[in-house]
PDB file of C-alpha atoms in Angstrom:
ATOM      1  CA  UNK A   1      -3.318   6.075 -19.997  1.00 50.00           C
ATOM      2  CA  UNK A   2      -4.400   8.647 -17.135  1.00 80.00           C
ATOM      3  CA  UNK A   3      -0.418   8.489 -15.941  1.00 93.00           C
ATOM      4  CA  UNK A   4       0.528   8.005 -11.811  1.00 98.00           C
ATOM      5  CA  UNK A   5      -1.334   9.466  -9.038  1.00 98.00           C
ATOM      6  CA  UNK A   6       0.042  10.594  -5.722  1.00 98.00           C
ATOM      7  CA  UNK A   7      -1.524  10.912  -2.222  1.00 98.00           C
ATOM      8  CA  UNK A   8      -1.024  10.361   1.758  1.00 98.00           C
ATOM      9  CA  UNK A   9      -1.692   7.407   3.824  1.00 98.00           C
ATOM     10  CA  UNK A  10      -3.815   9.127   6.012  1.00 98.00           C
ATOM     11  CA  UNK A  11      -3.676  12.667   7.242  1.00 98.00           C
ATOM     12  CA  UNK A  12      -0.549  14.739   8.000  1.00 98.00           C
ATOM     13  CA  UNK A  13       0.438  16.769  10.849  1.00 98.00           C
ATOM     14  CA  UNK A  14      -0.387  19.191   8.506  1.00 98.00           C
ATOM     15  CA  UNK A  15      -3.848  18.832   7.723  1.00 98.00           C
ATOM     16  CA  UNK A  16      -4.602  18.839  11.387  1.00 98.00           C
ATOM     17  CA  UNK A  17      -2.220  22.097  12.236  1.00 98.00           C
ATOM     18  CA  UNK A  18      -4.475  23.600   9.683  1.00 97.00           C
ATOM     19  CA  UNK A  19      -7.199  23.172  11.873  1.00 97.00           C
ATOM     20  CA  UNK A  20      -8.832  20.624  10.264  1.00 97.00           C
ATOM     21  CA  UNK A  21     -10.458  17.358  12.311  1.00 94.00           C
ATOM     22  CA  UNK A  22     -12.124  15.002  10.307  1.00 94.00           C
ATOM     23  CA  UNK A  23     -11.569  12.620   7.693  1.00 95.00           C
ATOM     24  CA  UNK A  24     -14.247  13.710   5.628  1.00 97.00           C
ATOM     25  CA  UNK A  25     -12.460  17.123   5.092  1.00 98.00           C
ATOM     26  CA  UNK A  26      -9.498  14.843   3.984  1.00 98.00           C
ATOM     27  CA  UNK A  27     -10.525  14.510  -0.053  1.00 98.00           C
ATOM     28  CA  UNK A  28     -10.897  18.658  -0.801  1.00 98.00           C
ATOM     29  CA  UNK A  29      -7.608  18.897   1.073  1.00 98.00           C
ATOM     30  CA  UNK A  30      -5.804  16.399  -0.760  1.00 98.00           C
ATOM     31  CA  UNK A  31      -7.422  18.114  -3.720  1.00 98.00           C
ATOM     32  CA  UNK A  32      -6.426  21.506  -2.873  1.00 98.00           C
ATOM     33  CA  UNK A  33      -2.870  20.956  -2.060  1.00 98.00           C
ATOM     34  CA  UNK A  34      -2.450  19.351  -5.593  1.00 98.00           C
ATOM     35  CA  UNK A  35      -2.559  15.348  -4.923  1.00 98.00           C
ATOM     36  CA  UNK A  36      -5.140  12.706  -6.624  1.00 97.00           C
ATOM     37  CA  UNK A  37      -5.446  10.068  -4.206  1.00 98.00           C
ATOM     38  CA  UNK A  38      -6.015   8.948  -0.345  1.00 98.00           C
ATOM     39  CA  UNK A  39      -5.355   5.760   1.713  1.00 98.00           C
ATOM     40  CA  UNK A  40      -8.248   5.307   4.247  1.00 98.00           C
ATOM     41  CA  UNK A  41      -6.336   4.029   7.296  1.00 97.00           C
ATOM     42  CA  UNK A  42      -8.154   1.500   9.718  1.00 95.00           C
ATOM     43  CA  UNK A  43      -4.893  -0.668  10.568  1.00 93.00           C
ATOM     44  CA  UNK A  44      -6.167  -0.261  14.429  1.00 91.00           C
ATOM     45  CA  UNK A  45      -9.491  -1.263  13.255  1.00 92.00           C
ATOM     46  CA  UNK A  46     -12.882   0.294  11.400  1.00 93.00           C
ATOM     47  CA  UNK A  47     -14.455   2.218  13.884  1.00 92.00           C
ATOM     48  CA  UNK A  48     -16.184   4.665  11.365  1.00 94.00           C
ATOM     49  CA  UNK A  49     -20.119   3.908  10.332  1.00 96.00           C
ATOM     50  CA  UNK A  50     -21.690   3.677   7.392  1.00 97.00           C
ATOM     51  CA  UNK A  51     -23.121   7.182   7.350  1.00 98.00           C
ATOM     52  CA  UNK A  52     -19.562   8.333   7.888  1.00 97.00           C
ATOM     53  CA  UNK A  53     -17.727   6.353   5.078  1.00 98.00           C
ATOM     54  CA  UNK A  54     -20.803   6.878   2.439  1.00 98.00           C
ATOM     55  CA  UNK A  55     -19.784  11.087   3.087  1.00 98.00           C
ATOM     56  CA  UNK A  56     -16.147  10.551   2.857  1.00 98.00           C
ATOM     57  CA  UNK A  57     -16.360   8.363  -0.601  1.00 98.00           C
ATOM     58  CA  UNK A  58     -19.359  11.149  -1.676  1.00 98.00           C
ATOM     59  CA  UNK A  59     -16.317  13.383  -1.005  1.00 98.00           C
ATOM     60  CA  UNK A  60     -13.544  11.491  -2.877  1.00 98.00           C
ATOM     61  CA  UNK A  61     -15.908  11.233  -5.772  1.00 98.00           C
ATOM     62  CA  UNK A  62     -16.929  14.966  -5.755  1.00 98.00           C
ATOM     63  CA  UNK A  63     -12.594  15.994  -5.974  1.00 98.00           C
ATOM     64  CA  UNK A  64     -11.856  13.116  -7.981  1.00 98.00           C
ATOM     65  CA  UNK A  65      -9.348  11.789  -5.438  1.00 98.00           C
ATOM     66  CA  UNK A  66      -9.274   7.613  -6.174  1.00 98.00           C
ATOM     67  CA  UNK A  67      -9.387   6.094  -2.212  1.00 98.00           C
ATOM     68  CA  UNK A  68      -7.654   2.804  -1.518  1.00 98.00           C
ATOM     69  CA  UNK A  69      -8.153   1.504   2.493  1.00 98.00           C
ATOM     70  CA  UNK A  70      -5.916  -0.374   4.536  1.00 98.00           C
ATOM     71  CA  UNK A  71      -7.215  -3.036   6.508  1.00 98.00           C
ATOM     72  CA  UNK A  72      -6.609  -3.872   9.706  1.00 97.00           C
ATOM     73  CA  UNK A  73      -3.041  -4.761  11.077  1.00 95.00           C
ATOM     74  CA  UNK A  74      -4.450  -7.520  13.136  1.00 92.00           C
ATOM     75  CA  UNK A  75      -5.523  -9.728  10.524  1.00 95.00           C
ATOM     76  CA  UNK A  76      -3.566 -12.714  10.462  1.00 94.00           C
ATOM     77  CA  UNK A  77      -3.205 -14.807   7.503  1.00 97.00           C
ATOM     78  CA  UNK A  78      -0.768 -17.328   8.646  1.00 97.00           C
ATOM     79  CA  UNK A  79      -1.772 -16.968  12.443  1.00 95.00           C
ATOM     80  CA  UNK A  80      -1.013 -20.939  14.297  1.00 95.00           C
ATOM     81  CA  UNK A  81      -4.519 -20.316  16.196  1.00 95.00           C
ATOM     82  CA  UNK A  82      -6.911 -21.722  13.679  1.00 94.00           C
ATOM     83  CA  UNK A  83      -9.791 -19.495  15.265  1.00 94.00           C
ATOM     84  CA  UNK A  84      -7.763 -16.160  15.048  1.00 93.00           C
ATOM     85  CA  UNK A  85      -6.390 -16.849  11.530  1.00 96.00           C
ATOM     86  CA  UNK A  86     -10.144 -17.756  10.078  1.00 95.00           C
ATOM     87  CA  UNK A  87     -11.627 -14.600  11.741  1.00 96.00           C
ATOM     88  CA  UNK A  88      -9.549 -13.111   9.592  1.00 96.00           C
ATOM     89  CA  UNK A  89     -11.953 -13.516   6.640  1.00 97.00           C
ATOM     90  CA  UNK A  90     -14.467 -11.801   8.537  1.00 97.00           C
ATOM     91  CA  UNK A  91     -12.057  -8.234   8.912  1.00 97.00           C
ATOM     92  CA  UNK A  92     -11.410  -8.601   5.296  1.00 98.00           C
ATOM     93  CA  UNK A  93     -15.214  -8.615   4.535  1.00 98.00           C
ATOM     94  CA  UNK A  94     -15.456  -6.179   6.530  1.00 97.00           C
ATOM     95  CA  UNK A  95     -12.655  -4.134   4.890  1.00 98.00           C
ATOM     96  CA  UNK A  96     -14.173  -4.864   1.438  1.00 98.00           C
ATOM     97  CA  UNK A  97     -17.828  -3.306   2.916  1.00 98.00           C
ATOM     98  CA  UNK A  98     -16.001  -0.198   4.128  1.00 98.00           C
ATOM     99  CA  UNK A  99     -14.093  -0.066   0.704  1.00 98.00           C
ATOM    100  CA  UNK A 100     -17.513  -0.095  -1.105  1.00 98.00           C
ATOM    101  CA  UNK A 101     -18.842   2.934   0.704  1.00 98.00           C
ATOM    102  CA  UNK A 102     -15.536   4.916   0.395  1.00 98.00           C
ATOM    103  CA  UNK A 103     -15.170   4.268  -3.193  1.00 98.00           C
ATOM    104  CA  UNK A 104     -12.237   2.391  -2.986  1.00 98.00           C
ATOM    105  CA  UNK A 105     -10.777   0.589  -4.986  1.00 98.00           C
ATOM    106  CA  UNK A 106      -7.919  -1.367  -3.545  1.00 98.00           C
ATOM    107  CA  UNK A 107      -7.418  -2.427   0.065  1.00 98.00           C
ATOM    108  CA  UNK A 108      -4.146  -3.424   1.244  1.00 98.00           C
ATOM    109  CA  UNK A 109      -3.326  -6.494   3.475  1.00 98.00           C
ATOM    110  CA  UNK A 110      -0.849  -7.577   5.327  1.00 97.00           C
ATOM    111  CA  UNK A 111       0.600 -10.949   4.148  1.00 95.00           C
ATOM    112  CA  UNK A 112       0.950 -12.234   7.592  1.00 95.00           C
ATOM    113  CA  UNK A 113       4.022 -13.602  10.018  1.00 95.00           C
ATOM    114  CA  UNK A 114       6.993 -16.134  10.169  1.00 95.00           C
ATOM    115  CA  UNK A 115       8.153 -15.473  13.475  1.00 93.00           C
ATOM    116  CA  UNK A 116       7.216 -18.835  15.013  1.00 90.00           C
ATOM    117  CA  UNK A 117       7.122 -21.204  12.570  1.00 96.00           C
ATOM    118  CA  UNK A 118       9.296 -22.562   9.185  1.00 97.00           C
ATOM    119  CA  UNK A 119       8.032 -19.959   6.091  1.00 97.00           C
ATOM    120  CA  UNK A 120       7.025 -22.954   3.945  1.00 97.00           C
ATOM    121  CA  UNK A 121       4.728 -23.748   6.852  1.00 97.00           C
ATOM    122  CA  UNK A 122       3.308 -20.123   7.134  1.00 98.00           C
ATOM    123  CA  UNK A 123       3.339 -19.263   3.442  1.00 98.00           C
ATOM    124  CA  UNK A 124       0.946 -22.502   3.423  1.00 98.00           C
ATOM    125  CA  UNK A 125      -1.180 -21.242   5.836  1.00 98.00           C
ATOM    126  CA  UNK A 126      -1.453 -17.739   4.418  1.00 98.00           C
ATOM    127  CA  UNK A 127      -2.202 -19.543   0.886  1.00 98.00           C
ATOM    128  CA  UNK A 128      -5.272 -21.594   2.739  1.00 98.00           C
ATOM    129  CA  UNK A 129      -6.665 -18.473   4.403  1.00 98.00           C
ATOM    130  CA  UNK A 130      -6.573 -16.246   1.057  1.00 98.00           C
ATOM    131  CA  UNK A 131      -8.260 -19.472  -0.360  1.00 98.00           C
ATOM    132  CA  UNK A 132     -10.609 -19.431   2.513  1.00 98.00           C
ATOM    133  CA  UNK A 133     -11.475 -15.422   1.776  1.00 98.00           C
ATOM    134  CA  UNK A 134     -11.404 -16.041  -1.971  1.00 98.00           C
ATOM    135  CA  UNK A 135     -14.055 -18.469  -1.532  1.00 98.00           C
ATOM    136  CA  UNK A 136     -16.205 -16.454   0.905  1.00 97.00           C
ATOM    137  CA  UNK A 137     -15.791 -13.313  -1.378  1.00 97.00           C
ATOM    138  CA  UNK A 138     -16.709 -14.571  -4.494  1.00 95.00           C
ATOM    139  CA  UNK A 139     -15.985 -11.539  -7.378  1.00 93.00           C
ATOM    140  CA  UNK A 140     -15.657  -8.584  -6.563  1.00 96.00           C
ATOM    141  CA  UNK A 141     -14.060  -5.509  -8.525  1.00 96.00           C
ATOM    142  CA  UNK A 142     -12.279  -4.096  -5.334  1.00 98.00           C
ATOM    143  CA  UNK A 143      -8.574  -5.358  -5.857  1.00 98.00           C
ATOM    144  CA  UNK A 144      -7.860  -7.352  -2.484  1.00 98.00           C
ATOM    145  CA  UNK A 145      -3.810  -5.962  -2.314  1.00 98.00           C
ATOM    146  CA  UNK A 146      -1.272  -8.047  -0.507  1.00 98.00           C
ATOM    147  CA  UNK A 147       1.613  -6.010   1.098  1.00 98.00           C
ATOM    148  CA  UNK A 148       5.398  -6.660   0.840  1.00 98.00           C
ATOM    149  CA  UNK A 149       6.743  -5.850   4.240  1.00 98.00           C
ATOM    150  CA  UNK A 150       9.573  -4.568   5.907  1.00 98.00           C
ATOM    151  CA  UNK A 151      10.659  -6.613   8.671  1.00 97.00           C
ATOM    152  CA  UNK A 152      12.853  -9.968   8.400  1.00 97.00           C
ATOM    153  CA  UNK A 153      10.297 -12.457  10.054  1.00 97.00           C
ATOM    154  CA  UNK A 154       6.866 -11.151   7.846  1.00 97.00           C
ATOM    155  CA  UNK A 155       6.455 -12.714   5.157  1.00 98.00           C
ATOM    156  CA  UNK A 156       6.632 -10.632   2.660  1.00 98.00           C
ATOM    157  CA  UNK A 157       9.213 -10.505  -0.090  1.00 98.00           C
ATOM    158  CA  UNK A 158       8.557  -9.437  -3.648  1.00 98.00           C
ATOM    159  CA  UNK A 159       8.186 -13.597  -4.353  1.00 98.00           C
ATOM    160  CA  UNK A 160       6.068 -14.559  -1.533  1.00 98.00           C
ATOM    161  CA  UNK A 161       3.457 -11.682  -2.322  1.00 98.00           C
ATOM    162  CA  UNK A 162       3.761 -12.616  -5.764  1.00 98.00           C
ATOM    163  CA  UNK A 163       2.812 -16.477  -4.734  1.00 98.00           C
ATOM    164  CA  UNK A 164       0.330 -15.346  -2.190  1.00 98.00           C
ATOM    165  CA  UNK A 165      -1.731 -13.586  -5.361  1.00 98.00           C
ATOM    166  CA  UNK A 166      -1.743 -16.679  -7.384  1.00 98.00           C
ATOM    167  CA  UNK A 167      -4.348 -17.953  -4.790  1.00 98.00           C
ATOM    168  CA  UNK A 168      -7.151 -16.245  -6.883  1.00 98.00           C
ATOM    169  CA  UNK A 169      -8.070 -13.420  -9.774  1.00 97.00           C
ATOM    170  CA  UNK A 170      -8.769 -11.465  -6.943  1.00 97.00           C
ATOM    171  CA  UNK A 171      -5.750 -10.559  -5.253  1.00 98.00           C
ATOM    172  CA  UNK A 172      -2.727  -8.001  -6.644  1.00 98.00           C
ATOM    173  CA  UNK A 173       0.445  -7.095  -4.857  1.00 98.00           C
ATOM    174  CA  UNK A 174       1.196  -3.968  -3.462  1.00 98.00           C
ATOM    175  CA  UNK A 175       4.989  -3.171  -3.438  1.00 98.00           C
ATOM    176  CA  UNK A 176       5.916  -1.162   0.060  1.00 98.00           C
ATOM    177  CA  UNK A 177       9.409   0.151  -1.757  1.00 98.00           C
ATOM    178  CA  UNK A 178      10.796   1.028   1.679  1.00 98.00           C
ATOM    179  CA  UNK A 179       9.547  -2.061   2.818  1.00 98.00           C
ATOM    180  CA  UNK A 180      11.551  -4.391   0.619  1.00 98.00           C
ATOM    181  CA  UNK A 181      14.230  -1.524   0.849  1.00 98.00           C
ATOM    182  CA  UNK A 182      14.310  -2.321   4.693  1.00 98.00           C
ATOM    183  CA  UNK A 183      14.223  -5.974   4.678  1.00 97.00           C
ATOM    184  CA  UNK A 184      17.285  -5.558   2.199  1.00 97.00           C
ATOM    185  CA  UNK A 185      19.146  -3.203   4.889  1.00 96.00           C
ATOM    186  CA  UNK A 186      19.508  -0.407   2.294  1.00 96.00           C
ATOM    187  CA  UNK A 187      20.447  -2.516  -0.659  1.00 93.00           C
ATOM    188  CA  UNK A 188      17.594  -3.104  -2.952  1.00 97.00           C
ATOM    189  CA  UNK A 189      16.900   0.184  -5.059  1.00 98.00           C
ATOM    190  CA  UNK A 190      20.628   2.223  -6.124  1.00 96.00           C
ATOM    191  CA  UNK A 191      19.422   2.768  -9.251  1.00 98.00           C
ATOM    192  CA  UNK A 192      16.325   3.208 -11.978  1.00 98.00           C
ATOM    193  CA  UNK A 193      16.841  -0.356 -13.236  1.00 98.00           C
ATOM    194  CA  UNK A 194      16.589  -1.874  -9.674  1.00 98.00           C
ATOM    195  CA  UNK A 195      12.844  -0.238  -9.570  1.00 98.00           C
ATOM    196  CA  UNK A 196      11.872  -1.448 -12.585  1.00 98.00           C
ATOM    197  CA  UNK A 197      12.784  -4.716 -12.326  1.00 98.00           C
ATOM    198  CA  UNK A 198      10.262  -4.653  -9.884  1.00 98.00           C
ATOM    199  CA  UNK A 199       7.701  -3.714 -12.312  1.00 98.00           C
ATOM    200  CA  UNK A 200       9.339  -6.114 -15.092  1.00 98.00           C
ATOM    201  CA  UNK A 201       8.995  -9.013 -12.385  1.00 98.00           C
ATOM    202  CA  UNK A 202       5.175  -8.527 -11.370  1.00 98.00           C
ATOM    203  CA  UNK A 203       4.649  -8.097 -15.505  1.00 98.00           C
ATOM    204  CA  UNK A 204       6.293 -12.000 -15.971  1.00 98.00           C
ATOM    205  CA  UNK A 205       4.567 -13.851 -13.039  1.00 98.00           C
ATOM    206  CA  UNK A 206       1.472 -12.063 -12.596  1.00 98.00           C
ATOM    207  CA  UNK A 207       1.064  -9.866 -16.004  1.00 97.00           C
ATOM    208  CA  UNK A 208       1.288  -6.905 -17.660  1.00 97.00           C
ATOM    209  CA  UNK A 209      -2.135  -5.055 -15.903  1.00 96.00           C
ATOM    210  CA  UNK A 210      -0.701  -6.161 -12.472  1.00 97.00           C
ATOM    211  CA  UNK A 211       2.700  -4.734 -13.067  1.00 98.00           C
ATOM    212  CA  UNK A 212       0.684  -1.164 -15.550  1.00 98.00           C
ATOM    213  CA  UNK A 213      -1.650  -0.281 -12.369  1.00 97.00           C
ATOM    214  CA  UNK A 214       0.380  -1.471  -9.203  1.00 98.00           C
ATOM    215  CA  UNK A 215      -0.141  -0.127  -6.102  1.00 98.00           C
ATOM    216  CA  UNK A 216       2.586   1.157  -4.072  1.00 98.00           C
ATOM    217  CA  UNK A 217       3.530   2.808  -0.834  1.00 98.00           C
ATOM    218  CA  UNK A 218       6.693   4.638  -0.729  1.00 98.00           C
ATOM    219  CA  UNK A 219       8.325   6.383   2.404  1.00 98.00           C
ATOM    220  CA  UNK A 220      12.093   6.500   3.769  1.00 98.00           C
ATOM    221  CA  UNK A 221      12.288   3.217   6.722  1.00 98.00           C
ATOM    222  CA  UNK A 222      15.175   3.233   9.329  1.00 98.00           C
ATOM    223  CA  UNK A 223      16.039  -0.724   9.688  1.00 98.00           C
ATOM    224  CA  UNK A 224      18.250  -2.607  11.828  1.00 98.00           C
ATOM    225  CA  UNK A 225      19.369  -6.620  10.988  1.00 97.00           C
ATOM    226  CA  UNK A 226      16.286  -7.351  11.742  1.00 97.00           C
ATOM    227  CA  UNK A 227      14.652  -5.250   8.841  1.00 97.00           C
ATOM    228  CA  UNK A 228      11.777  -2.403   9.286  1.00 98.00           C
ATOM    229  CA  UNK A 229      12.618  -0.315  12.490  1.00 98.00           C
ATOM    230  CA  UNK A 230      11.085   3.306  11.847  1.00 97.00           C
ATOM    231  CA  UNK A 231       9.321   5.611   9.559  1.00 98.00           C
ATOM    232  CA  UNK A 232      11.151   8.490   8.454  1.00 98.00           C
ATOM    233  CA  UNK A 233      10.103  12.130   6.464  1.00 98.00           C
ATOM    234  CA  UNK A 234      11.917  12.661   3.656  1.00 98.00           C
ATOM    235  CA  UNK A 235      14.207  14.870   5.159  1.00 98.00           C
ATOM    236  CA  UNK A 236      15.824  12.378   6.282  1.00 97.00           C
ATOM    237  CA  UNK A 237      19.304  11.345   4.933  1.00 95.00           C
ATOM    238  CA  UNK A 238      20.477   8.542   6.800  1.00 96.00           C
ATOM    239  CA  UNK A 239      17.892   5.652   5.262  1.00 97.00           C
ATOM    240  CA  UNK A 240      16.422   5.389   2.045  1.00 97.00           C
ATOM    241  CA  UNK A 241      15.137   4.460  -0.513  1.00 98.00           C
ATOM    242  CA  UNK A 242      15.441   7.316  -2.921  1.00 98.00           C
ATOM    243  CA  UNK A 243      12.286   8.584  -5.452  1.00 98.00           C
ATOM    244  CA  UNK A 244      13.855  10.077  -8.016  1.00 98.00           C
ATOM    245  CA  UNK A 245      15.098   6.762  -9.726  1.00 98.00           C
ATOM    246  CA  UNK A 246      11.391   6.013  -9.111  1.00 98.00           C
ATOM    247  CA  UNK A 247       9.741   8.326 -11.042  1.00 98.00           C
ATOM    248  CA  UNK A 248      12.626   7.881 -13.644  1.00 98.00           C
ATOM    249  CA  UNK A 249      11.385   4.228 -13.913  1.00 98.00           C
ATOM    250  CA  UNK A 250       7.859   4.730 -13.467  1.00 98.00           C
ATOM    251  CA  UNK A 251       8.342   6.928 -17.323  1.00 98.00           C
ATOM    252  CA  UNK A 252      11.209   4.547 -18.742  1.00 97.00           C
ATOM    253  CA  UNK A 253       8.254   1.410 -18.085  1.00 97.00           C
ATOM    254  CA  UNK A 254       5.556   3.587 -19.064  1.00 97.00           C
ATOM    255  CA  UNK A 255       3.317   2.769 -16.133  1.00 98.00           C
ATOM    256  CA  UNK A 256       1.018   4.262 -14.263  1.00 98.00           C
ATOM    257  CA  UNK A 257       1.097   3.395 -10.169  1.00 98.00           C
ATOM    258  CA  UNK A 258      -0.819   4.773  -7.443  1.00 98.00           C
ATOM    259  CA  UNK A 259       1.947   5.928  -4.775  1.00 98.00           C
ATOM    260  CA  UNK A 260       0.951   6.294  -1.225  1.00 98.00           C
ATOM    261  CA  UNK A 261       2.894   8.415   0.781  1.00 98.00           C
ATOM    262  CA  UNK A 262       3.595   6.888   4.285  1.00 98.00           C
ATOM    263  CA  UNK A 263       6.137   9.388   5.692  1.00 98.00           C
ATOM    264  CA  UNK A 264       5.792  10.127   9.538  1.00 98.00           C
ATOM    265  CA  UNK A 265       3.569  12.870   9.890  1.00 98.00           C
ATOM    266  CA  UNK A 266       4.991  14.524   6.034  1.00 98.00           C
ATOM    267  CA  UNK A 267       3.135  12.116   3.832  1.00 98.00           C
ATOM    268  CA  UNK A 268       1.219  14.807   2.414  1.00 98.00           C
ATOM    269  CA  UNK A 269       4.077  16.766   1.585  1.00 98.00           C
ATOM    270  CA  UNK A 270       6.747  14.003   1.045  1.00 98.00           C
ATOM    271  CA  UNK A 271       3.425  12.786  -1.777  1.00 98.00           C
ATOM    272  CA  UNK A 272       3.473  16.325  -3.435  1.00 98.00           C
ATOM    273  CA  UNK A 273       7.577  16.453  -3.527  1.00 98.00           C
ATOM    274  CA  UNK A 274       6.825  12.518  -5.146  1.00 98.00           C
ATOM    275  CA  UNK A 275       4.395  14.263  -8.055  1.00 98.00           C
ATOM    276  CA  UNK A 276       6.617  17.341  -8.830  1.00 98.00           C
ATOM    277  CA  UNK A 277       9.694  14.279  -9.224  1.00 98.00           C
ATOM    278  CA  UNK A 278       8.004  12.207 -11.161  1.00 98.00           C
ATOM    279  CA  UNK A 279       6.500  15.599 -13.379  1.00 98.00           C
ATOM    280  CA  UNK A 280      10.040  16.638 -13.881  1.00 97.00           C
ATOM    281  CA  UNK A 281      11.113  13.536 -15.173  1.00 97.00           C
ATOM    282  CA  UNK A 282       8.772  12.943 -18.099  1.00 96.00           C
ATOM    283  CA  UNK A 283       9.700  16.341 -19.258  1.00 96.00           C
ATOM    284  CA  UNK A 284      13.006  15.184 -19.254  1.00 93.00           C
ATOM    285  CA  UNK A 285      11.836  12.214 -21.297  1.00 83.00           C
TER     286      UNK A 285
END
């Protein structure tokens, strides 16, 4: 088992102050500063060609950093305007092409809204779009990730991702643990065992590879009643959730996640403080 890998979601404030500009720089940075993955980000859309995305995978490959992409935030899987909601399929395609030339292995979705209509009615409609991109995908070995999210009126609870990847083989959840720790105002994760029930739930309903290789993103969220509000760095002490129980879970389930770091303008840093936690805590084992 190669064990957990760390990395950013995108680049930090960082990586730019260091004079660096492009993307394609991004793997041999990672590298350098002693993380083993990336997250691609084109939630405002791809706007990178081919040429560009063949380099930056050629890059990941050469420094052995494993790439994941997130797909656009405008994809909307349980949109009410049947025209906006199908062209979803088409981003997703899209986002698998891109994936292919970066490498990747995983994108990451978002698993849509129930701000204007009943959940049952918009879990349905998320269901018969994933259906929908199943069926216009075919197989494929890039894992099609559906997000938990952070705010009250996604969908996106640890059960409706879980339902939403029963569509098809395809699809795998990936747990946002600030996310769910948001939508729970603070209260999902005060301990180890609260983290890997997590793991112990996607294990039961989905099975044990889901639950061994999940991926995750993991940053500190300010929330209000209404769930998500802010990204935080890790300095912050106000909002949660906490790693260390994390990484003392990840080694008491024996598992080995890919953790994106989604920090505001830390995530490279906030990843790295994630690896040394986790490092310490299998020695401790």
């Amino acid at each position: 088992m190669s064990g957990p890998t760390f990395g950013p979601g995108g680049n930090s404030d960082l990586f730019y102050a260091e004079g660096n500009k492009s993307s394609l720089q991004s793997p041999g940075w990672i590298k350098r500063f002693g993380l083993d993955a990336y997250e691609y980000e084109a939630g405002n859309g791809l706007t990178a060609g081919e040429a560009s995305l063949r380099a930056v995978g050629a890059k990941a490959r050469e420094h052995g950093v494993r790439m994941s992409l997130h797909a656009p935030y405008f994809i909307s899987l349980s949109g009410i305007d049947p025209e906006k909601r199908l062209k979803s399929i088409d981003y997703i395609q899209k986002s698998l092409w891109a994936a292919e030339l970066l490498g990747a292995d995983t994108i990451v979705i978002h698993s849509g809204s129930a701000a204007k209509i009943p959940r049952e009615e918009a879990m349905a409609l998320s269901c018969d779009t994933l259906a929908r991109v199943a069926e216009a995908v075919g197989e494929t070995p890039i894992r099609l990730g559906i997000e938990t999210m952070g705010k009250i009126h996604q969908l996106g609870t640890l059960d409706e991702v879980i339902e939403q990847c029963r569509v098809a083989p395809i699809y795998a959840p990936v747990v946002d643990f600030g996310h769910l720790n948001a939508r729970a105002l603070g209260g999902a994760f005060p301990d180890a065992d609260a983290y890997r029930r997590v793991f112990d739930r996607i294990a039961t309903a989905l099975g044990d590879r889901f639950a061994q290789n999940l991926h995750c993103h993991f940053s500190k969220i300010a929330y209000t009643s209404a769930g998500e509000k802010k990204h935080l760095t890790f300095a912050d002490t106000a909002f949660g959730p906490l790693f260390e129980p994390l990484a003392e879970a990840i080694v008491r389930e024996n598992v080995s996640p890919r953790i994106i770091c989604e920090s505001d303008g830390t995530q490279a840093e906030d990843a790295l403080f994630m690896k040394r936690a986790y490092e310490a805590a299998a020695c401790r084992a």
